[in-house]
Short mmCIF file of N, CA and C in Angstrom, two decimals:
data_model
loop_
_atom_site.label_atom_id
_atom_site.label_comp_id
_atom_site.label_asym_id
_atom_site.label_seq_id
_atom_site.Cartn_x
_atom_site.Cartn_y
_atom_site.Cartn_z
N MET A 1 -20.82 -22.61 -45.91
CA MET A 1 -21.82 -22.27 -44.81
C MET A 1 -21.48 -22.82 -43.21
N LYS A 2 -22.23 -24.53 -43.22
CA LYS A 2 -21.66 -25.16 -42.71
C LYS A 2 -20.08 -25.36 -42.55
N ASN A 3 -18.75 -25.52 -42.86
CA ASN A 3 -17.83 -25.47 -42.02
C ASN A 3 -17.41 -24.33 -41.79
N LEU A 4 -18.15 -23.01 -41.93
CA LEU A 4 -17.51 -21.65 -41.41
C LEU A 4 -17.94 -22.02 -40.75
N THR A 5 -19.56 -22.99 -40.58
CA THR A 5 -20.03 -22.79 -38.45
C THR A 5 -18.89 -23.40 -37.24
N LEU A 6 -19.29 -24.54 -38.66
CA LEU A 6 -18.05 -25.44 -37.54
C LEU A 6 -17.04 -25.01 -36.54
N CYS A 7 -15.64 -24.40 -37.59
CA CYS A 7 -14.94 -23.29 -37.84
C CYS A 7 -15.07 -22.16 -36.23
N PHE A 8 -15.94 -22.11 -36.89
CA PHE A 8 -16.45 -21.36 -35.44
C PHE A 8 -17.05 -21.62 -34.37
N ILE A 9 -18.24 -22.39 -34.38
CA ILE A 9 -17.76 -23.59 -33.10
C ILE A 9 -16.93 -23.51 -32.42
N ALA A 10 -15.44 -24.45 -32.73
CA ALA A 10 -14.50 -24.53 -32.70
C ALA A 10 -13.72 -24.08 -32.11
N VAL A 11 -12.95 -22.62 -32.82
CA VAL A 11 -12.69 -21.59 -32.05
C VAL A 11 -13.03 -21.29 -30.93
N THR A 12 -13.55 -20.94 -31.07
CA THR A 12 -14.90 -20.83 -29.29
C THR A 12 -14.99 -21.51 -28.15
N ILE A 13 -16.08 -22.38 -28.70
CA ILE A 13 -15.36 -24.42 -27.57
C ILE A 13 -13.48 -24.09 -27.06
N LEU A 14 -12.40 -23.68 -28.25
CA LEU A 14 -11.10 -23.79 -27.48
C LEU A 14 -10.89 -22.50 -26.80
N ASN A 15 -11.69 -21.32 -27.50
CA ASN A 15 -11.12 -20.10 -26.36
C ASN A 15 -11.70 -19.57 -24.97
N VAL A 16 -12.79 -20.87 -24.98
CA VAL A 16 -13.19 -21.08 -23.70
C VAL A 16 -12.48 -21.56 -23.28
N SER A 17 -11.81 -23.17 -23.79
CA SER A 17 -11.17 -23.87 -22.95
C SER A 17 -10.14 -23.12 -22.85
N CYS A 18 -9.09 -22.46 -22.91
CA CYS A 18 -7.69 -21.81 -23.33
C CYS A 18 -8.55 -20.98 -21.69
N ASN A 19 -9.22 -20.36 -21.67
CA ASN A 19 -9.43 -18.87 -20.67
C ASN A 19 -10.02 -19.84 -19.29
N GLU A 20 -11.09 -20.58 -19.84
CA GLU A 20 -11.02 -21.72 -18.36
C GLU A 20 -9.32 -22.56 -18.04
N LYS A 21 -8.61 -22.84 -18.60
CA LYS A 21 -7.78 -23.29 -17.92
C LYS A 21 -7.20 -22.04 -17.05
N PHE A 22 -6.59 -20.83 -17.89
CA PHE A 22 -6.18 -19.81 -17.37
C PHE A 22 -5.92 -19.61 -16.23
N GLU A 23 -7.60 -19.34 -16.27
CA GLU A 23 -7.54 -18.79 -14.93
C GLU A 23 -7.57 -19.65 -13.91
N GLN A 24 -7.46 -21.48 -13.59
CA GLN A 24 -7.60 -22.27 -12.80
C GLN A 24 -6.07 -22.23 -12.86
N LEU A 25 -5.20 -21.92 -13.79
CA LEU A 25 -3.48 -21.86 -13.42
C LEU A 25 -3.29 -20.61 -12.39
N ASN A 26 -4.42 -19.33 -12.55
CA ASN A 26 -4.14 -18.36 -12.49
C ASN A 26 -4.65 -18.43 -10.60
N GLN A 27 -5.13 -18.69 -10.36
CA GLN A 27 -5.88 -19.61 -8.94
C GLN A 27 -5.47 -20.71 -8.12
N GLU A 28 -4.46 -21.72 -9.03
CA GLU A 28 -3.81 -23.02 -8.40
C GLU A 28 -2.25 -22.33 -8.61
N GLU A 29 -1.77 -21.80 -9.27
CA GLU A 29 -0.54 -21.88 -9.31
C GLU A 29 0.38 -20.14 -8.69
N ILE A 30 -0.67 -19.12 -8.84
CA ILE A 30 -0.18 -17.33 -8.76
C ILE A 30 -0.90 -17.79 -6.33
N GLN A 31 0.07 -18.14 -6.22
CA GLN A 31 -0.84 -17.73 -4.53
C GLN A 31 -0.07 -16.66 -4.05
N PRO A 32 -0.22 -15.70 -3.02
CA PRO A 32 0.90 -15.28 -2.66
C PRO A 32 2.02 -15.33 -1.62
N PHE A 33 2.51 -14.85 -0.74
CA PHE A 33 3.69 -15.90 -0.34
C PHE A 33 3.66 -15.58 0.94
N ASP A 34 3.68 -16.35 2.05
CA ASP A 34 2.67 -16.02 3.36
C ASP A 34 3.75 -16.10 4.15
N PHE A 35 3.56 -14.23 5.05
CA PHE A 35 5.37 -14.49 5.69
C PHE A 35 5.34 -14.45 7.02
N GLU A 36 6.36 -15.02 8.38
CA GLU A 36 6.11 -14.10 8.59
C GLU A 36 5.80 -12.03 9.42
N GLN A 37 5.66 -12.29 10.49
CA GLN A 37 5.41 -10.99 11.01
C GLN A 37 6.84 -10.14 11.07
N GLU A 38 6.79 -9.38 10.52
CA GLU A 38 8.31 -8.85 10.38
C GLU A 38 8.98 -7.17 11.66
N ILE A 39 8.96 -7.66 12.78
CA ILE A 39 9.36 -6.66 13.46
C ILE A 39 10.91 -5.87 13.78
N ALA A 40 11.18 -5.03 13.78
CA ALA A 40 12.63 -4.53 14.03
C ALA A 40 12.97 -5.23 15.17
N PHE A 41 12.55 -5.26 16.49
CA PHE A 41 12.80 -4.76 17.47
C PHE A 41 11.40 -6.09 18.26
N PRO A 42 11.29 -7.34 17.99
CA PRO A 42 9.78 -8.50 18.76
C PRO A 42 9.90 -8.25 19.91
N ASP A 43 10.67 -8.20 20.32
CA ASP A 43 10.92 -8.51 22.21
C ASP A 43 10.77 -6.89 22.77
N ARG A 44 11.14 -5.60 22.35
CA ARG A 44 10.81 -4.31 22.79
C ARG A 44 10.33 -3.33 22.47
N SER A 45 9.79 -2.68 22.98
CA SER A 45 9.04 -1.63 22.48
C SER A 45 9.20 -0.18 22.89
N GLY A 46 8.92 0.82 22.47
CA GLY A 46 9.22 2.21 23.24
C GLY A 46 8.76 3.01 23.14
N GLN A 47 8.27 4.44 22.77
CA GLN A 47 7.87 5.44 23.19
C GLN A 47 6.74 5.94 22.02
N ILE A 48 5.63 5.51 21.51
CA ILE A 48 4.65 5.68 20.12
C ILE A 48 4.92 7.44 20.21
N ALA A 49 5.42 7.62 19.29
CA ALA A 49 5.54 8.96 18.47
C ALA A 49 4.17 10.23 17.64
N THR A 50 3.55 10.82 17.23
CA THR A 50 3.35 10.99 16.23
C THR A 50 3.25 12.06 15.51
N PHE A 51 3.19 12.89 14.20
CA PHE A 51 3.24 13.80 13.87
C PHE A 51 1.72 14.26 12.18
N GLU A 52 1.45 15.63 12.89
CA GLU A 52 0.30 15.47 11.31
C GLU A 52 1.19 15.58 9.89
N LEU A 53 0.30 14.57 9.18
CA LEU A 53 1.25 14.90 7.77
C LEU A 53 0.80 16.41 6.93
N LYS A 54 1.57 16.61 5.99
CA LYS A 54 1.04 17.87 5.00
C LYS A 54 -0.69 17.49 3.97
N LYS A 55 -0.53 16.47 3.53
CA LYS A 55 -2.00 16.17 3.12
C LYS A 55 -2.54 15.14 4.13
N GLY A 56 -2.53 15.80 5.89
CA GLY A 56 -4.19 15.24 5.89
C GLY A 56 -3.46 14.25 6.97
N GLY A 57 -4.36 13.50 7.41
CA GLY A 57 -3.48 12.69 8.91
C GLY A 57 -2.47 12.36 9.08
N ASP A 58 -2.47 11.47 10.22
CA ASP A 58 -1.16 11.06 10.87
C ASP A 58 -0.63 10.53 11.23
N LEU A 59 0.50 10.51 11.05
CA LEU A 59 1.54 9.64 10.56
C LEU A 59 1.94 9.24 12.10
N SER A 60 2.20 7.98 12.75
CA SER A 60 2.85 7.17 14.05
C SER A 60 3.66 6.04 13.63
N TYR A 61 4.02 6.78 14.77
CA TYR A 61 6.47 5.46 14.49
C TYR A 61 6.54 5.31 16.23
N GLU A 62 7.73 4.57 16.19
CA GLU A 62 7.33 3.29 17.41
C GLU A 62 8.61 4.23 17.91
N LEU A 63 9.78 4.56 18.72
CA LEU A 63 10.34 5.78 19.50
C LEU A 63 11.69 4.34 20.16
N ILE A 64 12.49 4.02 19.94
CA ILE A 64 13.21 2.10 20.74
C ILE A 64 14.34 2.99 20.21
N ASP A 65 15.50 2.48 21.06
CA ASP A 65 16.90 3.42 21.05
C ASP A 65 17.14 4.44 20.10
N SER A 66 16.50 5.46 20.20
CA SER A 66 16.64 6.23 18.79
C SER A 66 16.89 6.39 17.69
N LEU A 67 15.44 5.24 17.68
CA LEU A 67 15.82 4.90 15.63
C LEU A 67 13.83 4.41 16.43
N LYS A 68 13.43 5.76 14.61
CA LYS A 68 11.71 6.08 14.55
C LYS A 68 12.06 4.61 13.76
N VAL A 69 11.06 3.84 14.15
CA VAL A 69 10.59 2.11 13.74
C VAL A 69 8.74 3.02 13.06
N PHE A 70 9.02 2.89 12.52
CA PHE A 70 7.11 2.28 11.12
C PHE A 70 6.97 1.21 10.76
N GLU A 71 5.54 1.02 11.19
CA GLU A 71 5.05 -0.61 10.63
C GLU A 71 6.31 -1.69 11.53
N GLY A 72 6.60 -1.61 12.56
CA GLY A 72 7.18 -2.00 12.29
C GLY A 72 8.85 -2.62 12.23
N ASP A 73 8.81 -2.51 11.24
CA ASP A 73 10.16 -2.92 10.21
C ASP A 73 10.64 -1.79 9.60
N ILE A 74 10.38 -1.07 9.15
CA ILE A 74 11.57 0.60 8.94
C ILE A 74 11.29 1.61 8.90
N PHE A 75 12.52 1.45 8.98
CA PHE A 75 13.41 2.76 9.65
C PHE A 75 13.26 4.21 8.88
N LEU A 76 12.32 5.02 10.43
CA LEU A 76 12.65 6.86 9.42
C LEU A 76 13.40 7.55 10.02
N ASN A 77 14.21 8.36 8.92
CA ASN A 77 15.36 9.26 9.52
C ASN A 77 14.48 10.92 9.22
N GLU A 78 15.37 11.33 9.74
CA GLU A 78 14.89 12.54 10.19
C GLU A 78 14.32 14.10 9.00
N GLU A 79 15.06 13.74 8.13
CA GLU A 79 15.00 14.33 6.42
C GLU A 79 13.86 13.62 6.35
N LEU A 80 13.32 12.31 6.15
CA LEU A 80 11.81 11.87 5.28
C LEU A 80 11.27 12.19 6.60
N ILE A 81 10.49 12.73 7.18
CA ILE A 81 9.73 12.78 9.11
C ILE A 81 9.69 14.42 8.04
N GLY A 82 11.10 14.97 8.41
CA GLY A 82 11.07 16.84 7.74
C GLY A 82 9.79 16.70 6.42
N PHE A 83 10.37 16.57 5.73
CA PHE A 83 9.12 16.78 4.53
C PHE A 83 7.78 16.15 4.61
N LEU A 84 7.97 14.57 4.75
CA LEU A 84 5.75 14.10 5.20
C LEU A 84 5.08 15.54 6.63
N LYS A 85 6.38 15.41 7.55
CA LYS A 85 5.14 16.20 8.38
C LYS A 85 4.94 17.70 7.93
N LYS A 86 3.92 18.01 8.88
CA LYS A 86 3.43 19.12 8.24
C LYS A 86 3.80 20.56 8.55
N GLU A 87 3.95 21.57 7.55
CA GLU A 87 5.38 22.84 8.34
C GLU A 87 4.36 23.29 9.65
N ASP A 88 4.67 23.84 10.25
CA ASP A 88 4.92 24.71 10.93
C ASP A 88 4.70 25.75 10.99
N THR A 89 3.57 26.77 11.33
CA THR A 89 2.97 28.14 10.28
C THR A 89 2.72 29.55 11.03
N THR A 90 4.13 28.61 12.41
CA THR A 90 3.59 29.75 13.02
C THR A 90 5.87 30.51 13.27
N SER A 91 6.60 30.07 12.11
CA SER A 91 7.80 30.01 11.88
C SER A 91 7.78 30.69 10.58
N SER A 92 9.22 31.42 10.65
CA SER A 92 8.85 31.92 9.40
C SER A 92 10.35 31.83 8.88
N SER A 93 11.17 30.65 9.08
CA SER A 93 12.05 30.05 8.78
C SER A 93 12.23 30.24 7.35
N THR A 94 10.51 29.21 7.26
CA THR A 94 10.22 28.49 5.61
C THR A 94 9.84 29.41 5.04
N ASN A 95 9.67 30.53 5.15
CA ASN A 95 8.26 31.21 4.37
C ASN A 95 7.19 30.28 3.72
N GLY A 96 6.58 29.38 4.71
CA GLY A 96 6.10 28.87 3.79
C GLY A 96 6.06 27.72 2.78
N LYS A 97 7.26 27.78 2.24
CA LYS A 97 8.63 26.26 1.32
C LYS A 97 8.77 25.90 2.63
N ILE A 98 8.17 24.90 1.42
CA ILE A 98 9.54 23.04 1.79
C ILE A 98 10.16 23.55 1.95
N ALA A 99 10.78 22.78 2.66
CA ALA A 99 12.34 22.49 3.39
C ALA A 99 13.40 21.83 2.26
N SER A 100 12.38 20.56 2.43
CA SER A 100 12.94 19.81 0.97
C SER A 100 13.21 19.56 0.16
N ALA A 101 13.74 19.34 -1.30
CA ALA A 101 12.82 18.54 -2.63
C ALA A 101 12.74 17.06 -2.28
N PRO A 102 11.68 16.56 -2.57
CA PRO A 102 11.54 15.08 -2.02
C PRO A 102 12.60 13.65 -3.02
N GLY A 103 14.03 14.87 -4.38
CA GLY A 103 14.53 14.27 -4.31
C GLY A 103 15.42 13.24 -3.41
N THR A 104 15.31 14.65 -2.62
CA THR A 104 17.11 14.22 -1.69
C THR A 104 16.22 13.48 -0.56
N VAL A 105 15.20 13.37 0.03
CA VAL A 105 14.32 12.32 1.12
C VAL A 105 14.99 10.82 0.99
N LEU A 106 13.57 10.49 -0.37
CA LEU A 106 13.91 9.13 -1.17
C LEU A 106 15.43 9.10 -2.01
N ARG A 107 16.15 9.44 -1.37
CA ARG A 107 17.08 9.03 -2.16
C ARG A 107 17.40 6.98 -2.95
N ARG A 108 17.26 7.74 -4.19
CA ARG A 108 17.33 6.23 -5.39
C ARG A 108 19.36 6.15 -5.13
N TRP A 109 18.72 4.14 -5.22
CA TRP A 109 20.53 4.23 -5.57
C TRP A 109 20.93 4.55 -6.90
N ASN A 110 21.72 5.08 -7.71
CA ASN A 110 22.59 4.88 -8.83
C ASN A 110 22.35 4.71 -10.24
N ASN A 111 21.61 5.05 -11.35
CA ASN A 111 20.84 4.24 -11.80
C ASN A 111 20.52 3.11 -12.12
N SER A 112 20.24 2.88 -10.83
CA SER A 112 18.87 1.81 -10.23
C SER A 112 20.04 0.76 -10.49
N SER A 113 20.96 1.24 -9.64
CA SER A 113 21.84 0.14 -9.58
C SER A 113 22.53 -0.07 -8.36
N VAL A 114 21.94 -1.64 -6.94
CA VAL A 114 23.13 -2.02 -5.37
C VAL A 114 23.63 -2.58 -5.50
N ASN A 115 24.23 -2.09 -4.71
CA ASN A 115 25.68 -2.76 -4.45
C ASN A 115 25.33 -4.22 -2.77
N PHE A 116 25.76 -4.71 -3.64
CA PHE A 116 25.03 -5.76 -1.66
C PHE A 116 26.55 -6.32 -1.70
N ARG A 117 26.33 -6.47 -0.08
CA ARG A 117 27.49 -7.74 0.63
C ARG A 117 26.36 -8.43 1.41
N ILE A 118 26.02 -10.44 1.51
CA ILE A 118 25.89 -10.43 2.85
C ILE A 118 26.64 -11.61 3.43
N THR A 119 26.09 -10.61 4.95
CA THR A 119 27.57 -11.07 5.91
C THR A 119 26.81 -12.46 6.56
N LEU A 120 25.46 -12.13 5.89
CA LEU A 120 24.53 -13.98 7.21
C LEU A 120 24.76 -14.73 5.79
N SER A 121 25.49 -15.58 5.60
CA SER A 121 26.07 -16.29 5.41
C SER A 121 24.78 -17.64 5.53
N SER A 122 24.54 -18.09 6.40
CA SER A 122 23.26 -18.82 6.85
C SER A 122 22.54 -18.95 5.63
N ARG A 123 21.95 -17.40 4.81
CA ARG A 123 20.88 -17.15 4.63
C ARG A 123 21.31 -16.85 2.54
N ARG A 124 22.24 -17.35 2.11
CA ARG A 124 22.88 -16.79 1.31
C ARG A 124 22.22 -17.06 0.11
N ALA A 125 21.63 -17.95 0.46
CA ALA A 125 20.04 -18.33 -0.95
C ALA A 125 19.23 -18.00 -0.84
N ASP A 126 18.34 -17.84 0.34
CA ASP A 126 17.46 -17.47 0.29
C ASP A 126 17.62 -15.42 -0.01
N ILE A 127 18.69 -15.16 0.30
CA ILE A 127 18.42 -14.35 0.30
C ILE A 127 19.65 -14.21 -1.57
N LEU A 128 20.09 -14.72 -2.18
CA LEU A 128 20.16 -15.06 -3.50
C LEU A 128 18.84 -14.34 -4.13
N TRP A 129 17.68 -15.93 -3.83
CA TRP A 129 17.18 -16.47 -4.06
C TRP A 129 16.27 -14.69 -4.21
N ALA A 130 15.61 -13.89 -3.06
CA ALA A 130 15.22 -12.92 -3.50
C ALA A 130 15.78 -11.72 -4.53
N ILE A 131 17.11 -11.42 -4.33
CA ILE A 131 18.27 -10.37 -5.55
C ILE A 131 17.29 -11.13 -6.95
N ASN A 132 16.71 -12.33 -7.09
CA ASN A 132 16.77 -13.23 -8.49
C ASN A 132 15.28 -12.80 -9.15
N HIS A 133 14.74 -12.33 -8.42
CA HIS A 133 13.21 -11.88 -7.70
C HIS A 133 13.06 -10.40 -8.46
N ILE A 134 13.41 -9.66 -8.04
CA ILE A 134 13.74 -8.60 -7.90
C ILE A 134 14.21 -8.17 -8.66
N GLU A 135 15.19 -8.68 -9.90
CA GLU A 135 15.49 -8.63 -11.09
C GLU A 135 14.99 -8.47 -11.75
N ALA A 136 14.94 -9.55 -12.28
CA ALA A 136 13.41 -10.41 -13.23
C ALA A 136 12.36 -9.93 -12.94
N ASN A 137 11.78 -8.72 -12.13
CA ASN A 137 10.45 -8.35 -12.26
C ASN A 137 10.32 -5.98 -11.35
N THR A 138 12.16 -6.05 -12.13
CA THR A 138 12.27 -4.31 -12.07
C THR A 138 12.85 -4.36 -12.68
N ASN A 139 13.40 -2.71 -13.28
CA ASN A 139 14.58 -2.76 -13.22
C ASN A 139 15.95 -2.32 -12.75
N ILE A 140 15.49 -2.86 -12.27
CA ILE A 140 16.50 -3.60 -10.15
C ILE A 140 17.32 -3.91 -11.09
N ASP A 141 19.86 -3.89 -10.34
CA ASP A 141 19.91 -5.10 -10.82
C ASP A 141 20.79 -4.65 -9.73
N PHE A 142 21.78 -5.73 -8.92
CA PHE A 142 22.07 -5.98 -7.79
C PHE A 142 23.54 -6.37 -7.90
N ASN A 143 24.89 -6.11 -7.67
CA ASN A 143 26.24 -5.98 -8.07
C ASN A 143 26.58 -6.99 -6.27
N GLU A 144 26.97 -7.93 -6.86
CA GLU A 144 27.47 -7.99 -5.43
C GLU A 144 29.40 -7.27 -5.56
N SER A 145 29.49 -6.31 -4.24
CA SER A 145 30.56 -5.12 -4.40
C SER A 145 30.01 -4.90 -1.91
N ALA A 146 31.13 -4.92 -1.83
CA ALA A 146 30.93 -4.00 -0.70
C ALA A 146 32.01 -2.65 -0.40
N SER A 147 31.45 -2.46 -1.46
CA SER A 147 32.55 -0.22 -2.20
C SER A 147 30.81 0.43 -2.12
N GLY A 148 31.87 1.50 -1.78
CA GLY A 148 30.86 2.92 -2.06
C GLY A 148 29.66 2.98 -0.88
N ASN A 149 28.07 3.52 -1.91
CA ASN A 149 27.32 3.09 -1.76
C ASN A 149 27.00 0.95 -1.67
N TYR A 150 26.17 0.86 -0.71
CA TYR A 150 25.60 -1.06 -0.13
C TYR A 150 25.28 -1.02 0.58
N ILE A 151 24.33 -2.41 0.15
CA ILE A 151 23.61 -3.11 1.93
C ILE A 151 24.06 -4.26 1.90
N ASP A 152 23.87 -4.21 3.03
CA ASP A 152 24.94 -5.52 3.67
C ASP A 152 23.43 -6.19 4.29
N PHE A 153 23.33 -7.26 3.91
CA PHE A 153 22.01 -7.91 4.87
C PHE A 153 23.04 -8.72 6.06
N VAL A 154 22.24 -8.97 6.91
CA VAL A 154 23.36 -9.00 8.58
C VAL A 154 22.18 -9.99 9.38
N SER A 155 22.60 -10.31 10.34
CA SER A 155 21.97 -10.60 11.16
C SER A 155 21.43 -10.15 12.18
N SER A 156 19.84 -10.30 12.75
CA SER A 156 19.21 -9.62 13.67
C SER A 156 18.76 -10.22 14.57
N THR A 157 18.16 -9.34 15.31
CA THR A 157 16.72 -10.53 16.36
C THR A 157 15.29 -10.13 16.22
N GLY A 158 15.50 -9.45 14.81
CA GLY A 158 14.38 -9.11 13.89
C GLY A 158 14.07 -8.48 12.75
N CYS A 159 13.93 -7.92 12.23
CA CYS A 159 13.01 -7.72 10.32
C CYS A 159 13.51 -5.84 10.64
N SER A 160 14.23 -5.40 9.63
CA SER A 160 14.70 -3.90 9.35
C SER A 160 15.29 -3.11 8.61
N SER A 161 15.14 -1.97 7.85
CA SER A 161 15.89 -1.63 7.32
C SER A 161 15.09 -0.40 7.25
N PHE A 162 16.21 1.16 6.59
CA PHE A 162 15.41 2.51 5.61
C PHE A 162 14.77 2.14 4.39
N LEU A 163 14.52 2.95 4.23
CA LEU A 163 13.95 3.22 3.15
C LEU A 163 14.94 4.20 2.31
N GLY A 164 15.49 3.85 0.87
CA GLY A 164 15.75 4.17 0.05
C GLY A 164 17.25 4.09 0.60
N MET A 165 18.62 4.81 -0.66
CA MET A 165 19.76 4.49 -0.04
C MET A 165 20.69 5.60 1.18
N GLN A 166 20.64 4.76 1.74
CA GLN A 166 21.68 6.38 3.04
C GLN A 166 22.86 6.39 2.72
N GLY A 167 23.82 6.23 2.33
CA GLY A 167 25.18 6.11 1.76
C GLY A 167 26.01 5.11 2.70
N GLY A 168 27.32 5.53 1.89
CA GLY A 168 27.49 3.72 2.31
C GLY A 168 26.87 2.65 2.88
N ARG A 169 27.67 1.69 4.12
CA ARG A 169 26.83 1.15 4.61
C ARG A 169 25.53 0.80 5.28
N GLN A 170 24.94 0.03 4.68
CA GLN A 170 23.18 0.52 5.02
C GLN A 170 22.64 -1.57 5.05
N PRO A 171 22.76 -1.36 6.25
CA PRO A 171 22.58 -3.22 6.91
C PRO A 171 20.67 -3.48 6.91
N ILE A 172 20.72 -4.18 6.28
CA ILE A 172 19.28 -4.89 5.95
C ILE A 172 19.41 -5.85 7.31
N ASN A 173 18.92 -5.73 8.74
CA ASN A 173 18.61 -6.95 9.31
C ASN A 173 17.68 -7.90 9.06
N LEU A 174 17.78 -9.22 8.96
CA LEU A 174 17.61 -9.76 8.41
C LEU A 174 17.13 -11.44 9.92
N ALA A 175 15.90 -11.68 10.67
CA ALA A 175 16.04 -12.34 12.24
C ALA A 175 16.06 -13.91 11.35
N SER A 176 16.66 -14.10 12.27
CA SER A 176 17.31 -16.27 11.93
C SER A 176 15.56 -16.35 11.56
N GLY A 177 14.54 -16.74 11.37
CA GLY A 177 12.92 -17.13 11.88
C GLY A 177 12.34 -16.52 10.14
N MET A 178 13.37 -15.78 9.57
CA MET A 178 12.77 -15.22 8.75
C MET A 178 12.57 -15.44 7.74
N ARG A 179 12.37 -16.19 6.51
CA ARG A 179 12.14 -17.77 5.47
C ARG A 179 11.23 -17.14 4.27
N LYS A 180 11.17 -16.95 3.14
CA LYS A 180 10.14 -17.73 2.26
C LYS A 180 9.18 -18.90 2.19
N ARG A 181 8.27 -18.04 2.66
CA ARG A 181 7.50 -20.08 1.82
C ARG A 181 5.78 -19.36 0.91
N ILE A 182 5.70 -20.49 0.17
CA ILE A 182 4.83 -20.76 -1.08
C ILE A 182 3.47 -21.16 -0.39
N ASN A 183 2.26 -19.94 -0.48
CA ASN A 183 0.60 -20.11 0.26
C ASN A 183 0.97 -21.52 -0.48
N SER A 184 0.66 -23.03 0.55
CA SER A 184 0.39 -24.13 -0.58
C SER A 184 -1.65 -24.39 -0.22
N SER A 185 -2.01 -23.94 0.76
CA SER A 185 -3.76 -23.69 0.38
C SER A 185 -3.94 -23.09 -0.42
#
């Protein structure tokens, strides 16, 4: 019985010690990334437009150079806005039905495979780091190929892109100052 009690105490101490060490590692090593604010057009502004959402509430975006910019760095296309927007009940053209299906709005990449090109060669290491991080943590695969539908990492004065696959060449705009940084605090 004495040996059983000592084993129980040893296991309990080991378990508590491991849990404390694990919690300490979580608090010290797993820090969120600290990124600079991402904005498509940092030195420009445009007219604010708002529409009512189907599920209630409003969505606002900024119209800059005919682009609808949401949250500073996400470009919205007409198809997505049409899907999110509350239907106009005064119009009889849709007969109260949704104009498009969700799958046609946020186009997904075929087989979770994304072709890419890195035009912005000065940022190649950062871009490849991000691609490797996404591949390691999701079921998305990246192939370095500028054919068919592909994303192209390009230089810009701000950071921005569309949501989902748009078709053909799709730029992902990166400003020169945007870099990944691990929070060291």
